[in-house]
Tab-separated table of C-alpha atoms and ligand atoms in Angstrom:
chain	number	residue	atom	x	y	z
A	1	MET	CA	0.000	0.000	0.000
A	2	GLU	CA	1.118	3.483	-0.810
A	3	LYS	CA	2.258	5.400	2.209
A	4	ARG	CA	-0.414	7.849	3.152
A	5	GLU	CA	0.303	11.528	3.076
A	6	ASN	CA	0.792	13.057	6.511
A	7	TRP	CA	0.167	16.456	7.971
A	8	GLY	CA	3.157	18.735	7.646
A	9	SER	CA	3.341	19.423	11.335
A	10	LYS	CA	1.528	18.819	14.560
A	11	ILE	CA	0.239	22.347	14.634
A	12	GLY	CA	-0.937	21.909	11.042
A	13	PHE	CA	-3.154	19.030	12.045
A	14	ILE	CA	-4.584	20.738	15.091
A	15	MET	CA	-5.340	23.851	13.066
A	16	ALA	CA	-7.105	21.789	10.392
A	17	ALA	CA	-9.165	19.807	12.881
A	18	ALA	CA	-9.916	22.899	14.945
A	19	GLY	CA	-10.667	24.767	11.719
A	20	SER	CA	-13.291	22.166	10.903
A	21	ALA	CA	-14.715	22.240	14.410
A	22	VAL	CA	-14.779	25.996	14.997
A	23	GLY	CA	-17.298	27.561	12.681
A	24	LEU	CA	-20.858	28.770	12.456
A	25	GLY	CA	-21.743	26.019	14.928
A	26	ASN	CA	-19.943	27.857	17.708
A	27	ILE	CA	-20.673	31.461	16.903
A	28	TRP	CA	-24.011	31.397	15.149
A	29	LYS	CA	-25.699	28.173	16.284
A	30	PHE	CA	-24.571	27.771	19.882
A	31	PRO	CA	-25.837	31.144	21.169
A	32	PHE	CA	-29.220	30.970	19.506
A	33	THR	CA	-29.757	27.316	20.389
A	34	ALA	CA	-28.863	28.047	24.007
A	35	GLY	CA	-31.298	30.966	23.895
A	36	GLN	CA	-34.125	28.879	22.502
A	37	ASN	CA	-33.546	26.072	24.987
A	38	GLY	CA	-33.694	28.118	28.139
A	39	GLY	CA	-30.019	28.940	28.782
A	40	GLY	CA	-28.079	27.586	31.779
A	41	ALA	CA	-29.452	24.064	32.027
A	42	PHE	CA	-28.910	23.523	28.293
A	43	VAL	CA	-25.348	24.839	28.554
A	44	LEU	CA	-24.574	22.557	31.491
A	45	VAL	CA	-25.882	19.450	29.709
A	46	TYR	CA	-23.990	20.498	26.571
A	47	LEU	CA	-20.741	20.766	28.547
A	48	ILE	CA	-21.260	17.338	30.129
A	49	PHE	CA	-21.921	15.816	26.696
A	50	VAL	CA	-18.839	17.509	25.234
A	51	ALA	CA	-16.578	16.212	27.993
A	52	LEU	CA	-17.885	12.655	28.158
A	53	ILE	CA	-19.274	11.912	24.716
A	54	GLY	CA	-17.700	14.501	22.398
A	55	PHE	CA	-14.126	13.960	23.520
A	56	SER	CA	-14.507	10.156	23.505
A	57	VAL	CA	-16.116	10.060	20.068
A	58	MET	CA	-13.448	12.362	18.658
A	59	LEU	CA	-10.733	10.080	20.020
A	60	THR	CA	-12.558	7.102	18.489
A	61	GLU	CA	-12.795	8.850	15.099
A	62	PHE	CA	-9.075	9.671	15.152
A	63	ALA	CA	-8.185	6.111	16.216
A	64	VAL	CA	-10.384	4.398	13.631
A	65	GLY	CA	-9.194	6.710	10.857
A	66	ARG	CA	-5.527	6.257	11.639
A	67	ARG	CA	-5.907	2.501	12.186
A	68	ARG	CA	-7.694	1.907	8.885
A	69	GLN	CA	-5.735	4.561	6.947
A	70	LEU	CA	-8.912	5.273	5.008
A	71	ALA	CA	-11.569	7.987	4.843
A	72	ALA	CA	-14.977	7.549	6.427
A	73	VAL	CA	-16.717	5.029	4.171
A	74	GLY	CA	-13.617	2.944	3.485
A	75	ALA	CA	-12.765	2.724	7.175
A	76	PHE	CA	-16.040	0.905	7.825
A	77	LYS	CA	-16.284	-0.984	4.554
A	78	SER	CA	-12.779	-2.452	4.723
A	79	VAL	CA	-13.659	-4.153	8.004
A	80	ASP	CA	-17.172	-5.339	7.296
A	81	LYS	CA	-19.522	-4.523	4.407
A	82	ARG	CA	-22.490	-4.705	6.729
A	83	TRP	CA	-21.106	-1.507	8.261
A	84	THR	CA	-20.661	0.444	5.002
A	85	PHE	CA	-23.935	2.258	5.659
A	86	ALA	CA	-22.489	3.951	8.746
A	87	GLY	CA	-19.936	5.681	6.517
A	88	VAL	CA	-22.463	6.442	3.798
A	89	LEU	CA	-24.718	8.008	6.409
A	90	GLY	CA	-21.861	10.415	7.105
A	91	VAL	CA	-21.688	11.355	3.430
A	92	LEU	CA	-25.428	11.984	3.419
A	93	SER	CA	-25.018	14.175	6.513
A	94	GLY	CA	-22.302	16.100	4.690
A	95	PHE	CA	-24.689	16.727	1.793
A	96	LEU	CA	-27.525	17.844	4.012
A	97	ILE	CA	-25.417	20.118	6.218
A	98	MET	CA	-24.073	21.644	3.009
A	99	GLY	CA	-27.734	22.176	2.119
A	100	PHE	CA	-28.007	24.981	4.684
A	101	TYR	CA	-24.516	25.858	5.953
A	102	PRO	CA	-23.626	27.907	2.841
A	103	VAL	CA	-26.843	29.872	3.274
A	104	VAL	CA	-25.616	31.118	6.642
A	105	GLY	CA	-22.045	31.379	5.338
A	106	GLY	CA	-23.486	33.646	2.642
A	107	TRP	CA	-25.093	35.843	5.304
A	108	ALA	CA	-21.712	36.208	7.006
A	109	LEU	CA	-20.119	37.145	3.696
A	110	ALA	CA	-22.927	39.588	2.932
A	111	TYR	CA	-22.463	41.234	6.321
A	112	VAL	CA	-18.844	42.003	5.544
A	113	PHE	CA	-20.139	44.194	2.742
A	114	LYS	CA	-23.151	45.486	4.626
A	115	VAL	CA	-20.961	46.669	7.497
A	116	ALA	CA	-18.551	48.269	5.045
A	117	GLY	CA	-21.558	49.921	3.392
A	118	GLY	CA	-22.621	51.662	6.598
A	119	LEU	CA	-25.014	49.205	8.275
A	120	LEU	CA	-23.973	50.490	11.687
A	121	ASN	CA	-24.985	54.080	10.934
A	122	ASN	CA	-28.565	53.359	11.813
A	123	PRO	CA	-28.467	51.058	14.849
A	124	GLY	CA	-32.241	51.037	15.326
A	125	ALA	CA	-32.790	49.420	11.939
A	126	ILE	CA	-30.240	46.589	12.246
A	127	GLY	CA	-32.758	43.991	13.443
A	128	ASP	CA	-35.342	44.754	10.761
A	129	SER	CA	-32.685	44.871	8.103
A	130	PHE	CA	-31.596	41.311	8.950
A	131	GLY	CA	-35.171	40.035	8.835
A	132	ALA	CA	-35.774	41.728	5.504
A	133	PHE	CA	-32.495	40.418	4.110
A	134	ILE	CA	-32.930	36.711	4.845
A	135	THR	CA	-36.555	36.599	3.738
A	136	ASN	CA	-35.744	38.374	0.487
A	137	PRO	CA	-36.045	35.787	-2.284
A	138	SER	CA	-32.954	36.747	-4.276
A	139	ALA	CA	-30.194	38.611	-2.382
A	140	PRO	CA	-29.290	35.780	0.056
A	141	LEU	CA	-29.193	33.345	-2.875
A	142	MET	CA	-26.551	35.395	-4.584
A	143	TRP	CA	-24.377	35.469	-1.446
A	144	MET	CA	-24.896	31.754	-0.872
A	145	VAL	CA	-23.743	30.964	-4.411
A	146	LEU	CA	-20.719	33.203	-3.959
A	147	TYR	CA	-19.868	31.471	-0.682
A	148	LEU	CA	-20.265	28.036	-2.247
A	149	ILE	CA	-18.050	29.051	-5.164
A	150	LEU	CA	-15.307	29.896	-2.662
A	151	ASN	CA	-15.642	26.355	-1.281
A	152	VAL	CA	-15.536	24.828	-4.746
A	153	VAL	CA	-12.420	26.730	-5.732
A	154	ILE	CA	-10.648	25.727	-2.532
A	155	VAL	CA	-11.579	22.044	-2.757
A	156	VAL	CA	-11.032	21.685	-6.527
A	157	LYS	CA	-7.579	23.118	-6.272
A	158	GLY	CA	-6.858	21.015	-3.225
A	159	ILE	CA	-5.566	24.197	-1.646
A	160	SER	CA	-7.170	23.730	1.704
A	161	SER	CA	-3.701	24.254	3.098
A	162	GLY	CA	-4.032	27.845	1.897
A	163	ILE	CA	-7.258	28.380	3.712
A	164	GLU	CA	-5.778	26.753	6.790
A	165	LYS	CA	-2.964	29.253	6.708
A	166	ALA	CA	-5.532	32.028	6.584
A	167	GLY	CA	-7.242	30.302	9.483
A	168	LYS	CA	-4.066	30.371	11.528
A	169	VAL	CA	-4.154	34.147	11.462
A	170	LEU	CA	-7.882	34.733	11.457
A	171	MET	CA	-8.910	32.289	14.167
A	172	PRO	CA	-6.906	34.052	16.852
A	173	LEU	CA	-8.288	37.306	15.450
A	174	LEU	CA	-11.822	35.981	15.813
A	175	PHE	CA	-11.047	34.919	19.352
A	176	GLY	CA	-9.651	38.368	20.110
A	177	ILE	CA	-12.694	40.163	18.697
A	178	LEU	CA	-15.026	37.907	20.655
A	179	ILE	CA	-13.153	38.948	23.789
A	180	VAL	CA	-13.580	42.608	22.845
A	181	ILE	CA	-17.298	42.061	22.266
A	182	ALA	CA	-17.624	40.184	25.553
A	183	ILE	CA	-15.895	42.913	27.554
A	184	LYS	CA	-17.933	45.626	25.878
A	185	GLY	CA	-21.141	43.662	26.471
A	186	LEU	CA	-20.334	42.927	30.101
A	187	THR	CA	-19.848	46.582	30.911
A	188	LEU	CA	-23.325	47.570	29.704
A	189	PRO	CA	-25.956	48.192	32.384
A	190	GLY	CA	-28.088	45.107	32.988
A	191	ALA	CA	-25.530	42.770	31.433
A	192	MET	CA	-25.285	40.421	34.412
A	193	ALA	CA	-28.765	39.091	33.729
A	194	GLY	CA	-27.279	37.656	30.524
A	195	MET	CA	-24.525	35.825	32.385
A	196	GLU	CA	-27.098	34.446	34.769
A	197	PHE	CA	-29.269	33.285	31.908
A	198	LEU	CA	-26.324	31.509	30.341
A	199	PHE	CA	-24.690	29.950	33.381
A	200	LYS	CA	-27.312	29.601	36.095
A	201	PRO	CA	-29.117	26.353	35.349
A	202	ASP	CA	-32.859	26.362	35.746
A	203	PHE	CA	-33.525	22.644	35.773
A	204	SER	CA	-37.241	23.107	35.283
A	205	LYS	CA	-36.351	24.037	31.682
A	206	LEU	CA	-34.899	20.578	30.983
A	207	ASN	CA	-36.894	18.133	28.917
A	208	GLY	CA	-36.283	15.542	26.210
A	209	SER	CA	-36.006	18.129	23.436
A	210	VAL	CA	-33.530	20.304	25.315
A	211	VAL	CA	-31.290	17.333	26.127
A	212	LEU	CA	-31.356	16.126	22.510
A	213	ALA	CA	-30.596	19.662	21.325
A	214	ALA	CA	-27.554	19.731	23.636
A	215	LEU	CA	-26.352	16.384	22.298
A	216	GLY	CA	-26.850	17.481	18.705
A	217	GLN	CA	-25.051	20.758	19.358
A	218	ALA	CA	-22.077	18.871	20.851
A	219	PHE	CA	-21.781	16.667	17.749
A	220	PHE	CA	-22.330	19.476	15.261
A	221	SER	CA	-19.922	21.849	16.910
A	222	LEU	CA	-17.134	19.261	17.195
A	223	SER	CA	-17.660	18.040	13.582
A	224	LEU	CA	-18.430	14.537	14.840
A	225	GLY	CA	-20.652	11.692	13.758
A	226	MET	CA	-20.166	12.058	10.010
A	227	GLY	CA	-16.682	10.794	9.288
A	228	CYS	CA	-14.914	14.127	9.078
A	229	MET	CA	-12.542	13.420	11.947
A	230	ILE	CA	-12.076	9.823	10.714
A	231	THR	CA	-10.784	11.254	7.452
A	232	TYR	CA	-8.535	13.739	9.253
A	233	GLY	CA	-7.260	10.987	11.561
A	234	SER	CA	-6.304	8.854	8.574
A	235	TYR	CA	-3.699	11.475	7.666
A	236	LEU	CA	-2.269	11.674	11.161
A	237	SER	CA	1.217	10.299	11.661
A	238	LYS	CA	1.710	7.209	13.810
A	239	SER	CA	3.804	9.095	16.310
A	240	GLU	CA	1.155	11.671	17.165
A	241	ASN	CA	-0.562	11.551	20.521
A	242	LEU	CA	-4.241	11.063	19.671
A	243	VAL	CA	-5.515	11.651	23.190
A	244	GLN	CA	-3.775	14.988	23.453
A	245	ASN	CA	-4.938	16.062	19.991
A	246	ALA	CA	-8.556	15.179	20.756
A	247	ALA	CA	-8.359	17.017	24.078
A	248	ILE	CA	-6.898	20.176	22.520
A	249	VAL	CA	-9.435	20.342	19.677
A	250	THR	CA	-12.346	19.692	22.040
A	251	ALA	CA	-11.138	22.357	24.458
A	252	MET	CA	-10.580	24.971	21.738
A	253	ASP	CA	-13.979	24.395	20.197
A	254	THR	CA	-15.754	24.615	23.535
A	255	ALA	CA	-13.855	27.732	24.552
A	256	VAL	CA	-14.944	29.526	21.383
A	257	ALA	CA	-18.576	28.489	21.864
A	258	LEU	CA	-18.650	29.685	25.472
A	259	LEU	CA	-16.919	32.909	24.543
A	260	ALA	CA	-19.481	33.483	21.796
A	261	GLY	CA	-22.211	32.992	24.410
A	262	ILE	CA	-20.545	35.455	26.765
A	263	ALA	CA	-20.206	37.895	23.888
A	264	MET	CA	-23.914	37.671	22.969
A	265	PHE	CA	-26.090	37.278	26.045
A	266	PRO	CA	-25.002	40.125	28.323
A	267	ALA	CA	-25.387	42.535	25.399
A	268	MET	CA	-28.757	41.081	24.471
A	269	PHE	CA	-30.113	41.446	27.967
A	270	ALA	CA	-28.722	44.951	28.179
A	271	PHE	CA	-30.471	45.834	24.913
A	272	GLY	CA	-33.675	44.152	26.065
A	273	MET	CA	-33.685	41.642	23.202
A	274	GLU	CA	-35.424	38.288	23.393
A	275	PRO	CA	-33.004	35.408	24.227
A	276	ALA	CA	-35.008	33.097	21.997
A	277	ALA	CA	-34.564	35.478	19.052
A	278	GLY	CA	-33.413	32.621	16.804
A	279	PRO	CA	-30.980	32.410	13.888
A	280	GLY	CA	-30.552	36.176	13.561
A	281	LEU	CA	-28.847	36.555	16.904
A	282	VAL	CA	-25.199	37.198	15.962
A	283	PHE	CA	-26.156	39.167	12.897
A	284	VAL	CA	-28.192	41.573	14.986
A	285	VAL	CA	-26.394	41.662	18.346
A	286	VAL	CA	-22.845	42.144	17.067
A	287	PRO	CA	-23.575	45.097	14.746
A	288	THR	CA	-25.858	46.716	17.326
A	289	LEU	CA	-23.174	46.467	19.981
A	290	PHE	CA	-20.440	47.844	17.752
A	291	ALA	CA	-22.694	50.621	16.517
A	292	GLU	CA	-22.266	52.179	19.962
A	293	MET	CA	-18.520	52.425	19.531
A	294	GLY	CA	-18.378	54.856	16.640
A	295	ALA	CA	-15.912	54.419	13.778
A	296	MET	CA	-13.804	51.929	15.727
A	297	GLY	CA	-16.935	49.823	16.081
A	298	SER	CA	-17.326	49.546	12.322
A	299	VAL	CA	-13.737	48.369	11.993
A	300	PHE	CA	-14.260	45.727	14.663
A	301	ALA	CA	-17.533	44.604	13.110
A	302	LEU	CA	-15.883	44.335	9.739
A	303	MET	CA	-13.045	42.206	11.143
A	304	PHE	CA	-15.593	40.094	12.981
A	305	PHE	CA	-17.544	39.206	9.848
A	306	VAL	CA	-14.397	38.575	7.816
A	307	ALA	CA	-13.131	36.212	10.529
A	308	LEU	CA	-16.564	34.572	10.838
A	309	THR	CA	-16.648	33.969	7.088
A	310	VAL	CA	-13.214	32.359	7.157
A	311	ALA	CA	-14.095	30.248	10.213
A	312	ALA	CA	-17.202	29.097	8.342
A	313	LEU	CA	-15.112	28.329	5.236
A	314	THR	CA	-12.615	26.123	7.097
A	315	SER	CA	-15.628	24.123	8.344
A	316	SER	CA	-17.612	23.864	5.143
A	317	VAL	CA	-14.514	22.903	3.178
A	318	SER	CA	-14.165	19.890	5.492
A	319	LEU	CA	-17.815	19.003	4.917
A	320	LEU	CA	-17.479	19.221	1.156
A	321	GLU	CA	-14.264	17.204	1.340
A	322	VAL	CA	-16.039	14.263	3.031
A	323	VAL	CA	-18.501	14.068	0.136
A	324	VAL	CA	-15.804	14.576	-2.479
A	325	ALA	CA	-13.473	11.972	-0.938
A	326	PHE	CA	-16.324	9.454	-1.044
A	327	LEU	CA	-17.023	10.091	-4.727
A	328	ILE	CA	-13.330	9.867	-5.597
A	329	ASP	CA	-12.479	6.802	-3.480
A	330	GLU	CA	-15.646	4.764	-3.833
A	331	LYS	CA	-17.228	5.937	-7.091
A	332	GLN	CA	-14.036	6.608	-9.077
A	333	PHE	CA	-14.938	10.215	-9.903
A	334	SER	CA	-12.170	12.625	-10.814
A	335	ARG	CA	-11.712	15.383	-8.219
A	336	LYS	CA	-13.177	17.985	-10.560
A	337	LYS	CA	-16.221	15.920	-11.400
A	338	ALA	CA	-16.737	15.034	-7.747
A	339	VAL	CA	-16.629	18.675	-6.662
A	340	PHE	CA	-18.831	19.996	-9.457
A	341	SER	CA	-21.487	17.301	-9.259
A	342	SER	CA	-21.772	17.410	-5.489
A	343	SER	CA	-21.813	21.186	-5.311
A	344	THR	CA	-24.536	21.319	-7.956
A	345	VAL	CA	-26.750	19.241	-5.712
A	346	MET	CA	-25.755	21.423	-2.758
A	347	VAL	CA	-26.742	24.620	-4.581
A	348	LEU	CA	-30.176	23.176	-5.223
A	349	LEU	CA	-30.584	22.160	-1.586
A	350	CYS	CA	-29.388	25.593	-0.466
A	351	ILE	CA	-31.859	27.367	-2.740
A	352	LEU	CA	-34.676	25.404	-1.147
A	353	ALA	CA	-33.268	26.119	2.313
A	354	SER	CA	-32.838	29.837	1.714
A	355	LEU	CA	-36.278	30.303	0.152
A	356	SER	CA	-37.924	28.371	2.975
A	357	LEU	CA	-36.929	31.136	5.389
A	358	GLY	CA	-39.190	33.492	3.472
A	359	GLY	CA	-41.973	30.897	3.617
A	360	VAL	CA	-41.505	29.943	-0.051
A	361	GLY	CA	-41.150	26.379	-1.374
A	362	PRO	CA	-42.242	22.877	-0.421
A	363	LYS	CA	-42.847	21.782	3.147
A	364	LEU	CA	-42.817	18.384	4.775
A	365	PHE	CA	-44.974	17.863	7.867
A	366	GLY	CA	-45.280	21.654	8.034
A	367	THR	CA	-41.500	22.137	8.134
A	368	GLY	CA	-39.484	24.086	5.548
A	369	ALA	CA	-36.295	22.854	3.866
A	370	PHE	CA	-33.842	24.780	6.072
A	371	ASP	CA	-35.296	23.267	9.224
A	372	ILE	CA	-35.636	19.800	7.684
A	373	PHE	CA	-31.922	19.625	6.807
A	374	ASP	CA	-30.956	20.987	10.212
A	375	LEU	CA	-33.305	18.663	12.117
A	376	LEU	CA	-32.254	15.543	10.229
A	377	THR	CA	-28.534	16.119	10.713
A	378	ASP	CA	-28.245	17.970	14.004
A	379	LYS	CA	-30.855	15.958	15.888
A	380	ILE	CA	-30.590	12.505	14.307
A	381	PHE	CA	-27.848	11.646	11.821
A	382	LEU	CA	-24.808	13.003	13.665
A	383	ALA	CA	-25.667	11.542	17.067
A	384	ILE	CA	-26.763	8.199	15.627
A	385	GLY	CA	-23.664	8.250	13.392
A	386	GLY	CA	-21.548	8.692	16.516
A	387	MET	CA	-23.442	5.902	18.225
A	388	LEU	CA	-22.830	3.567	15.283
A	389	LEU	CA	-19.132	4.424	15.266
A	390	CYS	CA	-18.863	3.615	18.991
A	391	ILE	CA	-20.676	0.308	18.533
A	392	PHE	CA	-18.430	-0.482	15.563
A	393	ALA	CA	-15.242	0.333	17.469
A	394	GLY	CA	-16.343	-1.288	20.710
A	395	TRP	CA	-17.839	-4.479	19.327
A	396	ARG	CA	-16.363	-5.023	15.883
A	397	LEU	CA	-12.742	-3.935	16.315
A	398	LYS	CA	-10.319	-5.679	18.675
A	399	LYS	CA	-9.693	-4.076	22.025
A	400	GLU	CA	-5.924	-4.692	21.685
A	401	ASP	CA	-5.868	-2.934	18.312
A	402	LEU	CA	-7.614	0.097	19.768
A	403	TYR	CA	-5.213	0.066	22.689
A	404	ASP	CA	-2.230	-0.021	20.327
A	405	GLU	CA	-3.655	2.788	18.242
A	406	VAL	CA	-4.605	5.109	21.069
A	407	THR	CA	-1.393	4.581	23.045
A	408	ASN	CA	0.927	4.328	20.009
A	409	LYS	CA	1.701	0.702	20.886
A	410	GLY	CA	1.972	1.373	24.586
A	411	THR	CA	4.430	4.258	24.277
A	412	VAL	CA	1.927	6.967	25.208
A	413	GLU	CA	0.458	6.859	28.647
A	414	PHE	CA	-3.359	6.861	28.701
A	415	GLY	CA	-4.434	5.873	32.201
A	416	LEU	CA	-8.085	6.339	31.300
A	417	PHE	CA	-8.052	3.761	28.504
A	418	GLY	CA	-10.338	1.413	30.437
A	419	ALA	CA	-12.793	4.198	31.196
A	420	TRP	CA	-12.802	5.411	27.579
A	421	TYR	CA	-13.305	1.881	26.282
A	422	GLY	CA	-16.218	1.325	28.665
A	423	LEU	CA	-17.720	4.610	27.526
A	424	ILE	CA	-17.609	3.830	23.828
A	425	LYS	CA	-18.624	0.205	24.224
A	426	PHE	CA	-21.554	0.617	26.604
A	427	VAL	CA	-22.270	4.029	28.057
A	428	ILE	CA	-22.269	6.241	24.955
A	429	PRO	CA	-24.403	3.985	22.712
A	430	ILE	CA	-26.974	3.545	25.473
A	431	THR	CA	-26.980	7.233	26.388
A	432	ILE	CA	-27.438	8.329	22.776
A	433	ALA	CA	-30.246	5.818	22.263
A	434	VAL	CA	-32.073	7.049	25.376
A	435	VAL	CA	-31.554	10.741	24.586
A	436	ALA	CA	-32.690	10.260	20.980
A	437	PHE	CA	-35.739	8.282	22.037
A	438	ASN	CA	-36.849	10.894	24.559
A	439	GLY	CA	-36.068	13.751	22.214
A	440	ILE	CA	-38.121	12.230	19.426
A	441	ARG	CA	-41.000	11.534	21.779
A	442	GLN	CA	-40.977	15.128	22.941
A	443	GLY	CA	-40.624	16.229	19.318
A	444	PHE	CA	-44.174	15.092	18.705
A	445	GLU	CA	-45.344	17.947	20.914
A	446	SER	CA	-43.488	20.605	18.940
A	447	GLY	CA	-44.025	19.212	15.454
A	448	SER	CA	-40.479	17.994	14.746
A	449	GLY	CA	-41.264	14.354	15.623
A	450	PRO	CA	-42.292	13.138	12.152
A	451	ILE	CA	-39.100	14.492	10.522
A	452	MET	CA	-36.973	12.765	13.145
A	453	ILE	CA	-38.827	9.483	12.599
A	454	LEU	CA	-38.184	9.952	8.880
A	455	GLY	CA	-34.477	10.267	9.732
A	456	ILE	CA	-34.535	6.996	11.651
A	457	CYS	CA	-36.270	5.307	8.688
A	458	ILE	CA	-33.583	6.610	6.312
A	459	ILE	CA	-30.879	5.126	8.538
A	460	GLY	CA	-32.766	1.827	8.653
A	461	PHE	CA	-33.061	1.819	4.874
A	462	PHE	CA	-29.316	2.365	4.410
A	463	ALA	CA	-28.537	-0.305	6.999
A	464	ALA	CA	-30.709	-2.782	5.090
A	465	ILE	CA	-28.914	-2.182	1.789
A	466	SER	CA	-25.470	-1.720	3.381
A	467	LYS	CA	-23.750	-4.486	1.412
A	468	LYS	CA	-24.848	-2.963	-1.911
A	469	LEU	CA	-23.605	0.542	-1.103
B	501	LIG	N1	-18.266	21.964	13.350
B	501	LIG	C1	-18.658	22.861	12.320
B	501	LIG	C2	-19.153	24.151	12.962
B	501	LIG	O1	-19.209	24.251	14.148
B	501	LIG	C3	-19.708	22.257	11.403
B	501	LIG	C4	-19.363	20.884	10.930
B	501	LIG	C5	-20.161	19.800	11.266
B	501	LIG	C6	-18.227	20.657	10.148
B	501	LIG	C7	-19.840	18.511	10.877
B	501	LIG	C8	-17.896	19.371	9.727
B	501	LIG	C9	-18.693	18.304	10.097
B	501	LIG	O2	-19.492	25.080	12.295
């Protein structure tokens, strides 16, 4: 077998994996999902899931990828064809996430230009302007296509190393601006109510839907459950410490999410905005906050949206790459053909998703395309994908092989190996099954139940035809 290409350096790998993890999930999705799910209790459950399930699943993805030396589908298929579907499910998740992610990426890109064009001059109109923008049938489509073209160019040219270099500079910048926003927000009168909302758990707010939302957020934010980190792990050199890498990426991702929360909520409470404001949160709060700071504020806002766009790009490139790698490895497409055919489908999905926000286009069980793609992936496919991976690693692979892989043949100390193995073999699969079951049951009260059941049926269908995939 040809020797597999390796990452140039340790820091190169961490930046790529963190680049995939840190994205719209942290800065756009985490704050508004926390807001919609009641705040503190959601955040606490999210943190517990990240530490116990997220970290363990990431380590499993790295270990399986490096052990098999293959991308997502191949890693499963080469062991047992009955498991091919678990990899294919990841590819489907990649498609569906790319059916709405570029829509939001396009908003971020658009806001770079809107801020430059003087959006902050009229702070009172920022909220309405966002609402009008995303429900407009044509403008967001143009930005989405532009954003997707950036992805296509990067992936076709195989120059993701270029974008990672940009990430190396812009990620710390993003972190820095979030700190500026947080400090500014915290000094506003009434800001402490926001911190309380975010960090003081009100357990009466917990129910099956909130817990499933926290689980889904953990998977989405860490780029888990769809083969992305398996693929990245397959390029990792045999001498790298997997445990340490998984811990660093998990910690960085979580730090950015929490910081984004601290940047948003105090300001929102100070401005008297609704915490459950929904997907517009960052796009309204950040410009409104910076509008108070005069010309400097515009510069900060501009840097923020540039950095957000790049953070989104380093994530969506990894999503597109999972789909493209599948078409190249398993379906013998050329790279060009793989990128163009998959992105054509993605554009169509994104058009449906974008239009659905203005109430246009087909609905399923009363739900528009944007929410369908989000529900299927965030609530069902990623978590169940992670569950399948844990069952596969725990029950289908040999314990000694996993031990060798995770400890680099016993040369790296990992005192918690036994605990991790018990988690992936028993605790995580059972926990995910229980959380999914309760979340789906509760979903029947809010209308999302039928879509989630549809998701389970899709997984069952793929499992049944696994050997033919
Ligand atoms: N983790 C990315 C984000 O937070 C999204 C993502 C999900 C990327 C799954 C790859 C795989 O924005």
